[in-house]
mmCIF file of C-alpha atoms and ligand atoms in Angstrom:
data_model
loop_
_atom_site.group_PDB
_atom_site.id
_atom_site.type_symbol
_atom_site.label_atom_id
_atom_site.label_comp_id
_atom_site.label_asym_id
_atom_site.label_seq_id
_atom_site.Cartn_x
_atom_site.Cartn_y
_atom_site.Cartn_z
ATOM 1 C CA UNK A 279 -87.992 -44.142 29.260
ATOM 2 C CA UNK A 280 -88.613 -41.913 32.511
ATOM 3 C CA UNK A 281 -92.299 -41.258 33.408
ATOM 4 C CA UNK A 282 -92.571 -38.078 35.938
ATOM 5 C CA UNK A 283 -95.148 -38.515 37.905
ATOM 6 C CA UNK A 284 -97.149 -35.323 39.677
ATOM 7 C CA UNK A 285 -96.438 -34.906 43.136
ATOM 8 C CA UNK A 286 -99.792 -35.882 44.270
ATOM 9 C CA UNK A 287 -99.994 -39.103 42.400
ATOM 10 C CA UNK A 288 -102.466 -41.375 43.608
ATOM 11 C CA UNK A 289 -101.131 -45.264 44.012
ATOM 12 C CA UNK A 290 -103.863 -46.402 42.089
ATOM 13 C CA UNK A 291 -102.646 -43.720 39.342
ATOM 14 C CA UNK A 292 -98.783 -45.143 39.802
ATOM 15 C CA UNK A 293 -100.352 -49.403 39.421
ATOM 16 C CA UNK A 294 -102.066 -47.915 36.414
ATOM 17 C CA UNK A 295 -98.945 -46.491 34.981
ATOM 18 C CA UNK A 296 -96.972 -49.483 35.913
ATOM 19 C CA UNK A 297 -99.818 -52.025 34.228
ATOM 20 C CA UNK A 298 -99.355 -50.088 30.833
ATOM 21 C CA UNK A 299 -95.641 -50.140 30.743
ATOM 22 C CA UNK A 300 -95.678 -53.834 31.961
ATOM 23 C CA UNK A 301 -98.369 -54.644 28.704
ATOM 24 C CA UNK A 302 -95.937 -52.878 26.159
ATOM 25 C CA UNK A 303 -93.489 -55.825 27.441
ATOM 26 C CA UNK A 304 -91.212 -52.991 29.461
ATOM 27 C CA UNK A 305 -89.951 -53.412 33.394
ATOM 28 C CA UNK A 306 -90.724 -50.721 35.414
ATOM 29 C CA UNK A 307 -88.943 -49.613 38.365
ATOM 30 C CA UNK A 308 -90.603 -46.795 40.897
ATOM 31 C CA UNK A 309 -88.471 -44.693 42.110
ATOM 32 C CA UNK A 310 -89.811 -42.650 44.916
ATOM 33 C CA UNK A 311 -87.183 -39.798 45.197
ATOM 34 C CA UNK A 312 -87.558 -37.028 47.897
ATOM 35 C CA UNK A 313 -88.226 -34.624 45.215
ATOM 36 C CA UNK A 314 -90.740 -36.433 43.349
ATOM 37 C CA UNK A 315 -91.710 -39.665 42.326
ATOM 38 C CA UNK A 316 -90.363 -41.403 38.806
ATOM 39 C CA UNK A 317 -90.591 -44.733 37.035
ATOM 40 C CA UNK A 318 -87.979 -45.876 35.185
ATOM 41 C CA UNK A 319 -89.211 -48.315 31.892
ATOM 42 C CA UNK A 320 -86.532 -50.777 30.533
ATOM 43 C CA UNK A 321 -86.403 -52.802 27.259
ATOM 44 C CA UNK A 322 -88.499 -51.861 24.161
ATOM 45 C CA UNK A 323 -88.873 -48.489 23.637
ATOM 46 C CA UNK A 324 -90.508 -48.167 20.248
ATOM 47 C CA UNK A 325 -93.049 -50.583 21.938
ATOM 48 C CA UNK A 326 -93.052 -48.139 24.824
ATOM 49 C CA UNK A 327 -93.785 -45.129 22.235
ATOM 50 C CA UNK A 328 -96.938 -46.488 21.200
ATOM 51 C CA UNK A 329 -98.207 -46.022 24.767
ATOM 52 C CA UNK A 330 -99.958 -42.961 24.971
ATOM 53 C CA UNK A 331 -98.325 -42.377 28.924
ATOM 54 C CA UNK A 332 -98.392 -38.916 29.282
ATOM 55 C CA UNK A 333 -102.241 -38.620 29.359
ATOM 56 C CA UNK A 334 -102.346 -40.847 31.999
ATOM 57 C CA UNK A 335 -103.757 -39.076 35.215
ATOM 58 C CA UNK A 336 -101.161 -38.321 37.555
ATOM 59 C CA UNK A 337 -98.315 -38.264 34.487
ATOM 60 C CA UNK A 338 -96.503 -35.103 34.553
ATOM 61 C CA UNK A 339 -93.794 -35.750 32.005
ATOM 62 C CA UNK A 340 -92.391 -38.920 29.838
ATOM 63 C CA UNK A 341 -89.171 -38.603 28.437
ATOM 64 C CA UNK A 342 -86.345 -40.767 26.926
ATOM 65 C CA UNK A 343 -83.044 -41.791 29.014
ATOM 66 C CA UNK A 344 -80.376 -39.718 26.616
ATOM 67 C CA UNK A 345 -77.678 -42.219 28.033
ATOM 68 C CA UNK A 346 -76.713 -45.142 26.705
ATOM 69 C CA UNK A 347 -76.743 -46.316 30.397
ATOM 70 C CA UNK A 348 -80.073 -46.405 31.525
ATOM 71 C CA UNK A 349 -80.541 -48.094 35.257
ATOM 72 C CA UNK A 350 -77.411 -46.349 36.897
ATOM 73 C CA UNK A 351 -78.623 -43.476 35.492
ATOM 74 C CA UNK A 352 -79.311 -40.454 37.835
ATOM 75 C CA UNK A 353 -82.211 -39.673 35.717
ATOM 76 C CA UNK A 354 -83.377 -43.094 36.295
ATOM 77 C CA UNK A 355 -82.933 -42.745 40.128
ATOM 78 C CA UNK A 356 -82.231 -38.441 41.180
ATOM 79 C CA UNK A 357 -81.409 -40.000 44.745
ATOM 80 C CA UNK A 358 -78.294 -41.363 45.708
ATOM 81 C CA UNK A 359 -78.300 -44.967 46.154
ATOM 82 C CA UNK A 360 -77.464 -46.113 49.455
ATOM 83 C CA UNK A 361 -75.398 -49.448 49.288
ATOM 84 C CA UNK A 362 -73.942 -51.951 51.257
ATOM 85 C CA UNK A 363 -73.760 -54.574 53.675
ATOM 86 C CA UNK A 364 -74.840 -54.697 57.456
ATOM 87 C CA UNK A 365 -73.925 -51.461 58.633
ATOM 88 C CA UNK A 366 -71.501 -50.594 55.636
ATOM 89 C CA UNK A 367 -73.559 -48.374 53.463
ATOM 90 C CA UNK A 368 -71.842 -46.354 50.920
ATOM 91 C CA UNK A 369 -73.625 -43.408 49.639
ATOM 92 C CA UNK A 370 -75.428 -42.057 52.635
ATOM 93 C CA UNK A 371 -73.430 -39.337 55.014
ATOM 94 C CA UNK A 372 -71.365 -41.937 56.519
ATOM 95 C CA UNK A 373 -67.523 -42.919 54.451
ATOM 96 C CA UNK A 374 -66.462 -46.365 54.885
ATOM 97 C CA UNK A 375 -62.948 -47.152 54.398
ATOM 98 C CA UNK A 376 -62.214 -50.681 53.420
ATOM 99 C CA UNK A 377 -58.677 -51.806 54.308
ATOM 100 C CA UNK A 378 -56.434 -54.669 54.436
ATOM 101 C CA UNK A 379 -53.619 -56.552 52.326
ATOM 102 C CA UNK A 380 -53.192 -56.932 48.582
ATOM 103 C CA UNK A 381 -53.449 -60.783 48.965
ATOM 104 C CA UNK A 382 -54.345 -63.104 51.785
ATOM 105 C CA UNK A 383 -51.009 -64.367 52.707
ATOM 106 C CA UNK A 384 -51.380 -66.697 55.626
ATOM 107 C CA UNK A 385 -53.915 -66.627 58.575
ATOM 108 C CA UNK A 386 -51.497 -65.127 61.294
ATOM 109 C CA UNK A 387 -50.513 -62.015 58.821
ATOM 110 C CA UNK A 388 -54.395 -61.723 58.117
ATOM 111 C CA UNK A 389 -55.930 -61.391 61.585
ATOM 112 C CA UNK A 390 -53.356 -59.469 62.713
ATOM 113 C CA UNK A 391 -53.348 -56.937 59.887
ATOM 114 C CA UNK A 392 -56.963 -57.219 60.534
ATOM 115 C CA UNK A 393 -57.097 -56.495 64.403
ATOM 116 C CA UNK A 394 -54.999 -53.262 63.158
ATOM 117 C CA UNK A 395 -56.988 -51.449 60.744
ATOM 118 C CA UNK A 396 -60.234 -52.398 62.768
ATOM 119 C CA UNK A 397 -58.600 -50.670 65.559
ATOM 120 C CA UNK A 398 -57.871 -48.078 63.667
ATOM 121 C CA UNK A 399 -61.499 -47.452 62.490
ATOM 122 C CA UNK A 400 -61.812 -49.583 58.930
ATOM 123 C CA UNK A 401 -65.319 -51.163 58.701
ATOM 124 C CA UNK A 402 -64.195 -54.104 55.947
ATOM 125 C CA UNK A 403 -61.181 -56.155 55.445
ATOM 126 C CA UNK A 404 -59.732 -56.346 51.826
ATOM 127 C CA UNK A 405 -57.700 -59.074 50.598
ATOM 128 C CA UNK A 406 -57.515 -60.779 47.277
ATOM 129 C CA UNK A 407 -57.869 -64.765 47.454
ATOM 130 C CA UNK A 408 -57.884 -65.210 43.260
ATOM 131 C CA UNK A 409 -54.895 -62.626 42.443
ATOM 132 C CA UNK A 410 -54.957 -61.504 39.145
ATOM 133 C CA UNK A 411 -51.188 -60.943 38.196
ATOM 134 C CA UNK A 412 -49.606 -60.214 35.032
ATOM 135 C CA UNK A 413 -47.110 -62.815 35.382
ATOM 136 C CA UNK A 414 -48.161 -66.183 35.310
ATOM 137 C CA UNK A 415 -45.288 -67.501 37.455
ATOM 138 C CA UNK A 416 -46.021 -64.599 39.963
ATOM 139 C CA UNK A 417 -47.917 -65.525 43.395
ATOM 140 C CA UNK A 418 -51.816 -66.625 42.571
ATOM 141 C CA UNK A 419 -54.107 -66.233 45.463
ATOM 142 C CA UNK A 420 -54.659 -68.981 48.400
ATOM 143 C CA UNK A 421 -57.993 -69.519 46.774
ATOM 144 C CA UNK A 422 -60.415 -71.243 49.310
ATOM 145 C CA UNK A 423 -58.094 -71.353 52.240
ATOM 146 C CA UNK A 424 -57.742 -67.320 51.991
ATOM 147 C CA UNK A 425 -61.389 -67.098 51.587
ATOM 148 C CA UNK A 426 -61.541 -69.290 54.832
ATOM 149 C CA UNK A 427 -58.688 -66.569 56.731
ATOM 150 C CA UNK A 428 -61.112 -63.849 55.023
ATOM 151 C CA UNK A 429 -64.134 -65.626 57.214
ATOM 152 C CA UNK A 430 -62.093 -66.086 60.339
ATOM 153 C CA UNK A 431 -60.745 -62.701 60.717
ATOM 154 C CA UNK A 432 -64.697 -61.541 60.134
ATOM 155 C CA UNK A 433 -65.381 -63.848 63.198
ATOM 156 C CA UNK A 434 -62.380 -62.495 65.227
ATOM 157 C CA UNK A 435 -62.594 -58.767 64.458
ATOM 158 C CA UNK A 436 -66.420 -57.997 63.053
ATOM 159 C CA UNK A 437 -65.229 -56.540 60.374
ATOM 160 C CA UNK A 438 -66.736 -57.637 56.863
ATOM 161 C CA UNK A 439 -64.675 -58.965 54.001
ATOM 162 C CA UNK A 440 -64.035 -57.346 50.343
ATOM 163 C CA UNK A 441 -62.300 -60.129 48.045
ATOM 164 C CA UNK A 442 -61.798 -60.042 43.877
ATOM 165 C CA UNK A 443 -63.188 -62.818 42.223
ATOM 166 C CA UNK A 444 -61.683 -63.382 38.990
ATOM 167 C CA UNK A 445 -64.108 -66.123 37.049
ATOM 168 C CA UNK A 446 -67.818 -67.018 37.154
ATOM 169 C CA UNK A 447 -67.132 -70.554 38.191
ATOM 170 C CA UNK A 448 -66.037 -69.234 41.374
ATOM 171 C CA UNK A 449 -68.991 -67.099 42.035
ATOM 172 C CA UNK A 450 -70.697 -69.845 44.518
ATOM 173 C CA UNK A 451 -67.494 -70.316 46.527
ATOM 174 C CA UNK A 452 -66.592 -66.313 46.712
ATOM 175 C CA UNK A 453 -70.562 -65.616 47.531
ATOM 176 C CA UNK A 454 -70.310 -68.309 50.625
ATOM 177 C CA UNK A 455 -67.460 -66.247 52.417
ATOM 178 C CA UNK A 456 -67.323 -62.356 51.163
ATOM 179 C CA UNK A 457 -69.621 -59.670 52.113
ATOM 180 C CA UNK A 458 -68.110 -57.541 49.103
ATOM 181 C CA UNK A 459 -67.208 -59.140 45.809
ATOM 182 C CA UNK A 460 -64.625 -57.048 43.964
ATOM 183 C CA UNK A 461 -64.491 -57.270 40.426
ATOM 184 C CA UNK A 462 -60.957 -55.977 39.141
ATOM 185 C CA UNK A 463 -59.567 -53.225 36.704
ATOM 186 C CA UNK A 464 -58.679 -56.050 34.629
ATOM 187 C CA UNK A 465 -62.237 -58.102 34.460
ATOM 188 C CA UNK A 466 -64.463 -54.611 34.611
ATOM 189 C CA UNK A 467 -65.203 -55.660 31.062
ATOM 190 C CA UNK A 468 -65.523 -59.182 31.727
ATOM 191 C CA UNK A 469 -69.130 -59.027 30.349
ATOM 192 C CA UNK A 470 -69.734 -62.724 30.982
ATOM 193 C CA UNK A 471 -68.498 -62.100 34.434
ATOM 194 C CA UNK A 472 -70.956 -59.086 34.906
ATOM 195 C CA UNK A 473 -74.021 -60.515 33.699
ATOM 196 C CA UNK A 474 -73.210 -63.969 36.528
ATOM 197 C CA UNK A 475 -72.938 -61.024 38.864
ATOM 198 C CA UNK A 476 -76.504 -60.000 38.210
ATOM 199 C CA UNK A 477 -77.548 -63.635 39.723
ATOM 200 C CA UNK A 478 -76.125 -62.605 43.473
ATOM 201 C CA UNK A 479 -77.165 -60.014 45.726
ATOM 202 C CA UNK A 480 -74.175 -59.237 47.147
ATOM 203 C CA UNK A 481 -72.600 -55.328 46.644
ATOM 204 C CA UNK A 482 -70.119 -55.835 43.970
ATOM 205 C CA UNK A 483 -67.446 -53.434 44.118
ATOM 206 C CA UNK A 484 -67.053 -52.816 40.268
ATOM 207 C CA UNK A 485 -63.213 -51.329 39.690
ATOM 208 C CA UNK A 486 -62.736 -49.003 36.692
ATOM 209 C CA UNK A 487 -60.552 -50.504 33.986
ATOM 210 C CA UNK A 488 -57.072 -49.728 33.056
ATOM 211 C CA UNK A 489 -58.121 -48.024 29.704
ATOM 212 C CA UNK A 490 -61.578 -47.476 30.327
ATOM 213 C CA UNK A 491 -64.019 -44.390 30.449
ATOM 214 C CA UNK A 492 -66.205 -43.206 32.913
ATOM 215 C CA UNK A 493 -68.743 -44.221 30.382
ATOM 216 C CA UNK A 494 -67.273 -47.469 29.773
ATOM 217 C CA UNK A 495 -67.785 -47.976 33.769
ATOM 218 C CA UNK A 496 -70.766 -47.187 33.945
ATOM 219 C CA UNK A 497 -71.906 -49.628 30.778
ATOM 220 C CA UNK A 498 -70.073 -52.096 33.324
ATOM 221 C CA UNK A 499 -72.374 -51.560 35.886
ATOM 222 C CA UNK A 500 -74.969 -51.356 33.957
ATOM 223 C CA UNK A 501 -75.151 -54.845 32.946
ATOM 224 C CA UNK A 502 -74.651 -56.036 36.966
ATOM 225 C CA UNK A 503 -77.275 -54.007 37.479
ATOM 226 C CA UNK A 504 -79.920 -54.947 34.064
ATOM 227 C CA UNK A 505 -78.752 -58.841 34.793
ATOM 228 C CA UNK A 506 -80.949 -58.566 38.387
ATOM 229 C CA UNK A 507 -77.901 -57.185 40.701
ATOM 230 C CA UNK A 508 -78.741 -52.993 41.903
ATOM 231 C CA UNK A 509 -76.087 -53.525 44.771
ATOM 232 C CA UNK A 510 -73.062 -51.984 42.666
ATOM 233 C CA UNK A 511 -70.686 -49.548 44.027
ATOM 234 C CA UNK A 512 -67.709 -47.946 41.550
ATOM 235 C CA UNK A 513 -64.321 -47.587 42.326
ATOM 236 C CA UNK A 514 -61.713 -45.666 40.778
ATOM 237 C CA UNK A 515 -58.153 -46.933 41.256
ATOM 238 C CA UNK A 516 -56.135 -44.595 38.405
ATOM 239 C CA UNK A 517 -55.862 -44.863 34.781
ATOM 240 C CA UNK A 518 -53.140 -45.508 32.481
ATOM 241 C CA UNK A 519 -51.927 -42.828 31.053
ATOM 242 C CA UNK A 520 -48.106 -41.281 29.743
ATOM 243 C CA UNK A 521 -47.038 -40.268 32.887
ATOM 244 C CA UNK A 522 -44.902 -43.391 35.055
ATOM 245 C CA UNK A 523 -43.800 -41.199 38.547
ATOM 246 C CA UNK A 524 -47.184 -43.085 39.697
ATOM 247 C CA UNK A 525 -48.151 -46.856 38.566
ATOM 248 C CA UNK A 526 -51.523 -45.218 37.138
ATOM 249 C CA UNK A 527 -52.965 -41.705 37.260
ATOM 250 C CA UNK A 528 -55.846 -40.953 39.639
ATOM 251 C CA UNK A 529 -58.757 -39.624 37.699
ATOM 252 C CA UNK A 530 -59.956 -37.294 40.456
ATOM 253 C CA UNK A 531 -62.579 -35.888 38.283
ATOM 254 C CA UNK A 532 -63.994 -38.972 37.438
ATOM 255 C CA UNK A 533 -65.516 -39.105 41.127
ATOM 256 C CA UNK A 534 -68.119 -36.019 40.814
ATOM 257 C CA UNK A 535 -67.993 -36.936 37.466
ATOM 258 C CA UNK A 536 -70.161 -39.858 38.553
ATOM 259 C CA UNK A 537 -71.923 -38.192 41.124
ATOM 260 C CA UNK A 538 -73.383 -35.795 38.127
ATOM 261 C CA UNK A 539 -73.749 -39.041 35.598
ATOM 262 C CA UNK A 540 -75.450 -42.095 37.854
ATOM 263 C CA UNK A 541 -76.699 -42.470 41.286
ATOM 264 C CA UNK A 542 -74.328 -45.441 42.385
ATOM 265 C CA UNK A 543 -72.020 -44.457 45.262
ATOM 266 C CA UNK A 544 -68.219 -44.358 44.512
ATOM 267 C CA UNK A 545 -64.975 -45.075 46.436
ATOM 268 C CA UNK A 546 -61.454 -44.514 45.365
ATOM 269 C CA UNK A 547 -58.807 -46.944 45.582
ATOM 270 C CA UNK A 548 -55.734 -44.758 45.826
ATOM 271 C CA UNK A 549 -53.029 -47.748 46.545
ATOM 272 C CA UNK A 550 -53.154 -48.951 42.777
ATOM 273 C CA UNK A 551 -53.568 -45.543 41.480
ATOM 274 C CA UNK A 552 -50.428 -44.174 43.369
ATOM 275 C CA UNK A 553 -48.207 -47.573 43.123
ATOM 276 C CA UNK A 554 -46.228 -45.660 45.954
ATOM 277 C CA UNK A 555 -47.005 -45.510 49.984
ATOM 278 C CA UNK A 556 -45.839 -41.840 49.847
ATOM 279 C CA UNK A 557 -48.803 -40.790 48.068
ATOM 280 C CA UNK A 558 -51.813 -42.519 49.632
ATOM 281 C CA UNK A 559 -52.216 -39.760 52.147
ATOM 282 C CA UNK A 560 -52.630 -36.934 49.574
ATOM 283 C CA UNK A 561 -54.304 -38.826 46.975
ATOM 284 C CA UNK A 562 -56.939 -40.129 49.877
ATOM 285 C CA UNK A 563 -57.485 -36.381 51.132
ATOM 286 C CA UNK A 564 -58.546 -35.853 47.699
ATOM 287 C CA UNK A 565 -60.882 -38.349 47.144
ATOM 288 C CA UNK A 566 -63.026 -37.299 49.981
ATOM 289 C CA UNK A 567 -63.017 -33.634 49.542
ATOM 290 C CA UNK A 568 -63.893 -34.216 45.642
ATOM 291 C CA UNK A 569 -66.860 -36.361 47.251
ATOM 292 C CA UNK A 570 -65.859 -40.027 47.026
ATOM 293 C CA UNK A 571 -67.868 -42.516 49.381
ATOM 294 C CA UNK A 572 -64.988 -44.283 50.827
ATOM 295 C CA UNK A 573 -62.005 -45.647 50.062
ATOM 296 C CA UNK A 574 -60.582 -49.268 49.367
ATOM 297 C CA UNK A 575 -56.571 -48.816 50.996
ATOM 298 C CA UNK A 576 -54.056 -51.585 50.993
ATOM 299 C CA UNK A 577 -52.428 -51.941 54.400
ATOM 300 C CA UNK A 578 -50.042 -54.892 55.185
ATOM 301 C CA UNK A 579 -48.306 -55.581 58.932
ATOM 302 C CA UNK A 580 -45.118 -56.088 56.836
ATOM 303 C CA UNK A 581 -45.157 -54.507 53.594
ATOM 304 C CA UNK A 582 -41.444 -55.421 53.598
ATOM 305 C CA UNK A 583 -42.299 -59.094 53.290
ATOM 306 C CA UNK A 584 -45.601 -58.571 50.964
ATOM 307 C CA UNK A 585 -45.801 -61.146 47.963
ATOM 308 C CA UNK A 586 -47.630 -58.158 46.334
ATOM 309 C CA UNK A 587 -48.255 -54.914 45.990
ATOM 310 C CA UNK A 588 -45.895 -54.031 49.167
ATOM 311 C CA UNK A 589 -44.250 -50.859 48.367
ATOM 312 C CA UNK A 590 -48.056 -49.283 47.886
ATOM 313 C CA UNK A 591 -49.338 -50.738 51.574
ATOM 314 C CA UNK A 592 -49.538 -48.986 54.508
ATOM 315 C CA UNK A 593 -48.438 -49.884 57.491
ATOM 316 C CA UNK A 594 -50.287 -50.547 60.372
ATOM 317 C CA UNK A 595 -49.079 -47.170 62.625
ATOM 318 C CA UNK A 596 -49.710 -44.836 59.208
ATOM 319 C CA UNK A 597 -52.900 -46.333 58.233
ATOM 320 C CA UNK A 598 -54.188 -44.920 61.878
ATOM 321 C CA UNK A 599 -52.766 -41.384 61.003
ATOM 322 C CA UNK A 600 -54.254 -41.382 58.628
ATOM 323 C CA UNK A 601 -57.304 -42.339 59.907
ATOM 324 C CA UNK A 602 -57.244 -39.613 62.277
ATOM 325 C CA UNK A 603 -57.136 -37.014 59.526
ATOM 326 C CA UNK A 604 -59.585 -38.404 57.424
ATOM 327 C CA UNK A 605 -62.238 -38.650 60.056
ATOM 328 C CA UNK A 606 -61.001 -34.349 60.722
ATOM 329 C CA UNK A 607 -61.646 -33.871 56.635
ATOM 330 C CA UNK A 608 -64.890 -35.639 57.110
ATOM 331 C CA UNK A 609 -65.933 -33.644 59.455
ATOM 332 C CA UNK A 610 -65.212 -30.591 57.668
ATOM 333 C CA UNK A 611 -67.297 -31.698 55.051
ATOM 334 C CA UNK A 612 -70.520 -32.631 56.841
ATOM 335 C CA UNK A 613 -69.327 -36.092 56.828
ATOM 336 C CA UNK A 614 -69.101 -39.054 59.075
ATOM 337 C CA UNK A 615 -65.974 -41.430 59.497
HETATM 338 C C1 PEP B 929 -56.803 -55.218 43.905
HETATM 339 O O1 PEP B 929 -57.538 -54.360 44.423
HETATM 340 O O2 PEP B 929 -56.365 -56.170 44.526
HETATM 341 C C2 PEP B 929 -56.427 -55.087 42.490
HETATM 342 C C3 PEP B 929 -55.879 -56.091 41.831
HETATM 343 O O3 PEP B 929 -56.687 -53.877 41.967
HETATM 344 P P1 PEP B 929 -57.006 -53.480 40.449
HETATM 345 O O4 PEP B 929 -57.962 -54.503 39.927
HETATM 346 O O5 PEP B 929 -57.566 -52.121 40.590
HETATM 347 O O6 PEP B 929 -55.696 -53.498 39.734
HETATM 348 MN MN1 MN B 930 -52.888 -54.852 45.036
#
């Protein structure tokens, strides 16, 4: 349920409203937007309905969330959530791109991818320490000793660290050393996985499934986000779909999409959606003019030599073209890079 409140609401008026939705065994959550000023109420809403809230002084309107998502809801919150860590905020005028290799390799092809995209203006390292390949016998993840590279190349570089974790009995470990925890296309309905999430602070970068819907996605966030957990940022990385020039398709629309639908910010991963290096430039231009919040790129010194994911990594030298011409679209669009 959403209770309106009049723009001059009094606090005591907004503890009063809070005290009645808190004795009909609901949460509430006050949301004071720039427009006006809303609380959210979450769990039973027949219980809810026998409150009589919109007599209340200072009530302007009560009305039901139509979604089946209710906390990532924009009607829940009509201001963009700003979300991140230190001074990586997605949603707020500044993009973030997030950049680095597939895996974590080794420590020398770490730091010195590292050293490169920081130079060339990325804000967090990527780099998956629990892989999650289709193939069994394919390359797994250095586990705790990439999580330890991850941690060293924050030290040497200041950037912070993105990494996928893959199970909830790694949650401790992958909360000690990343600043981001990525949850993959493949776990996004991992519910079990979700609700652990809920226990951490952390921003969890939430990655759309393979078949899944914008609706399905936002479900997925929505039970980070009702387990304790508001820190969630969406990513779309490309659906499967008929056509194979690309390893997925990029969903495009599914970025204002979101915008309209919830007030979590979004970034676009367009590595995994192109499967090709070609492409990244294009598909990255788009993100940001259709209004993404940043982007998640794979870039590898030696894509050559990658145990994964190689032919869709940058390299160093075009990762800072690109660079250049993302900060020149983001300026164009009132942005900052
Ligand atoms: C990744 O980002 O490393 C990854 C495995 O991507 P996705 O989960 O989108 O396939
Ligand atoms: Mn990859």
């Amino acid at each position: 349920m959403i209770i309106v409140l009049k723009p001059g609401a009094t606090q005591a008026e907004i503890d009063h409203v809070i005290e009645k939705i808190q004795a009909a065994g609901c949460t509430p959550h006050l949301s004071r937007g720039v427009e006006r000023t809303i609380i959210g109420a979450i769990g039973d809403e027949a219980a809810l309905r026998l409150v009589p809230l919109e007599i209340l002084p200072g009530v302007d309107q009560v009305m039901p969330i139509q979604k089946p998502y209710k906390m990532v809801a924009r009607e829940f919150k009509p201001d963009p959530s700003v979300i991140g860590a230190g001074d990586v905020l997605f949603g707020g005028k500044r993009l973030h791109v997030i950049a680095g290799p597939c895996a974590v390799e080794g420590r020398e092809m770490l730091l010195e991818t590292a050293r490169k995209v920081k130079a060339a203006g990325a804000t967090a390292l990527r780099g998956g320490a629990f892989k999650p390949r289709t193939s069994p016998y394919a390359f797994q993840g250095l586990e705790g000793e990439g999580l330890r590279y991850l941690a060293e190349a924050r030290e040497a570089t200041g950037l912070l660290v993105c990494t996928e974790i893959m199970d909830p009995r790694d949650l401790e470990l992958v909360d000690r050393y990343a600043d981001f925890i990525q949850v993959g296309a493949r776990n996004m309905s991992n519910f079990r996985l979700l609700k652990e999430l809920g226990t951490v602070r952390k921003p969890i970068i939430l990655k759309r499934g393979l078949s899944a819907t914008v609706k399905d996605l936002l479900l997925s966030a929505e039970y980070i986000v009702a387990s304790g957990n508001p820190n969630v940022i969406l990513c779309e990385r490309g659906i499967r779909t008929f056509e194979d020039y690309t390893r997925n398709t990029l969903d495009i629309a599914a970025v204002p999409a979101i915008k309209t639908l919830s007030h979590l910010p979004i970034i676009v991963d367009p590595s995994h959606a192109a499967g090709r290096r070609d492409l990244i430039r294009p598909l990255s231009l788009a993100a940001l003019a259709a209004g993404a919040d940043g982007l998640l790129i794979e870039v590898h010194n030696n894509p050559e030599e990658a145990s994964c994911d190689g032919p869709q990594s940058l390299r160093p030298e075009g990762f800072a073209t690109l660079m250049e011409e993302l900060r020149r679209l983001a300026a164009f669009l009132g942005r900052e890079l």
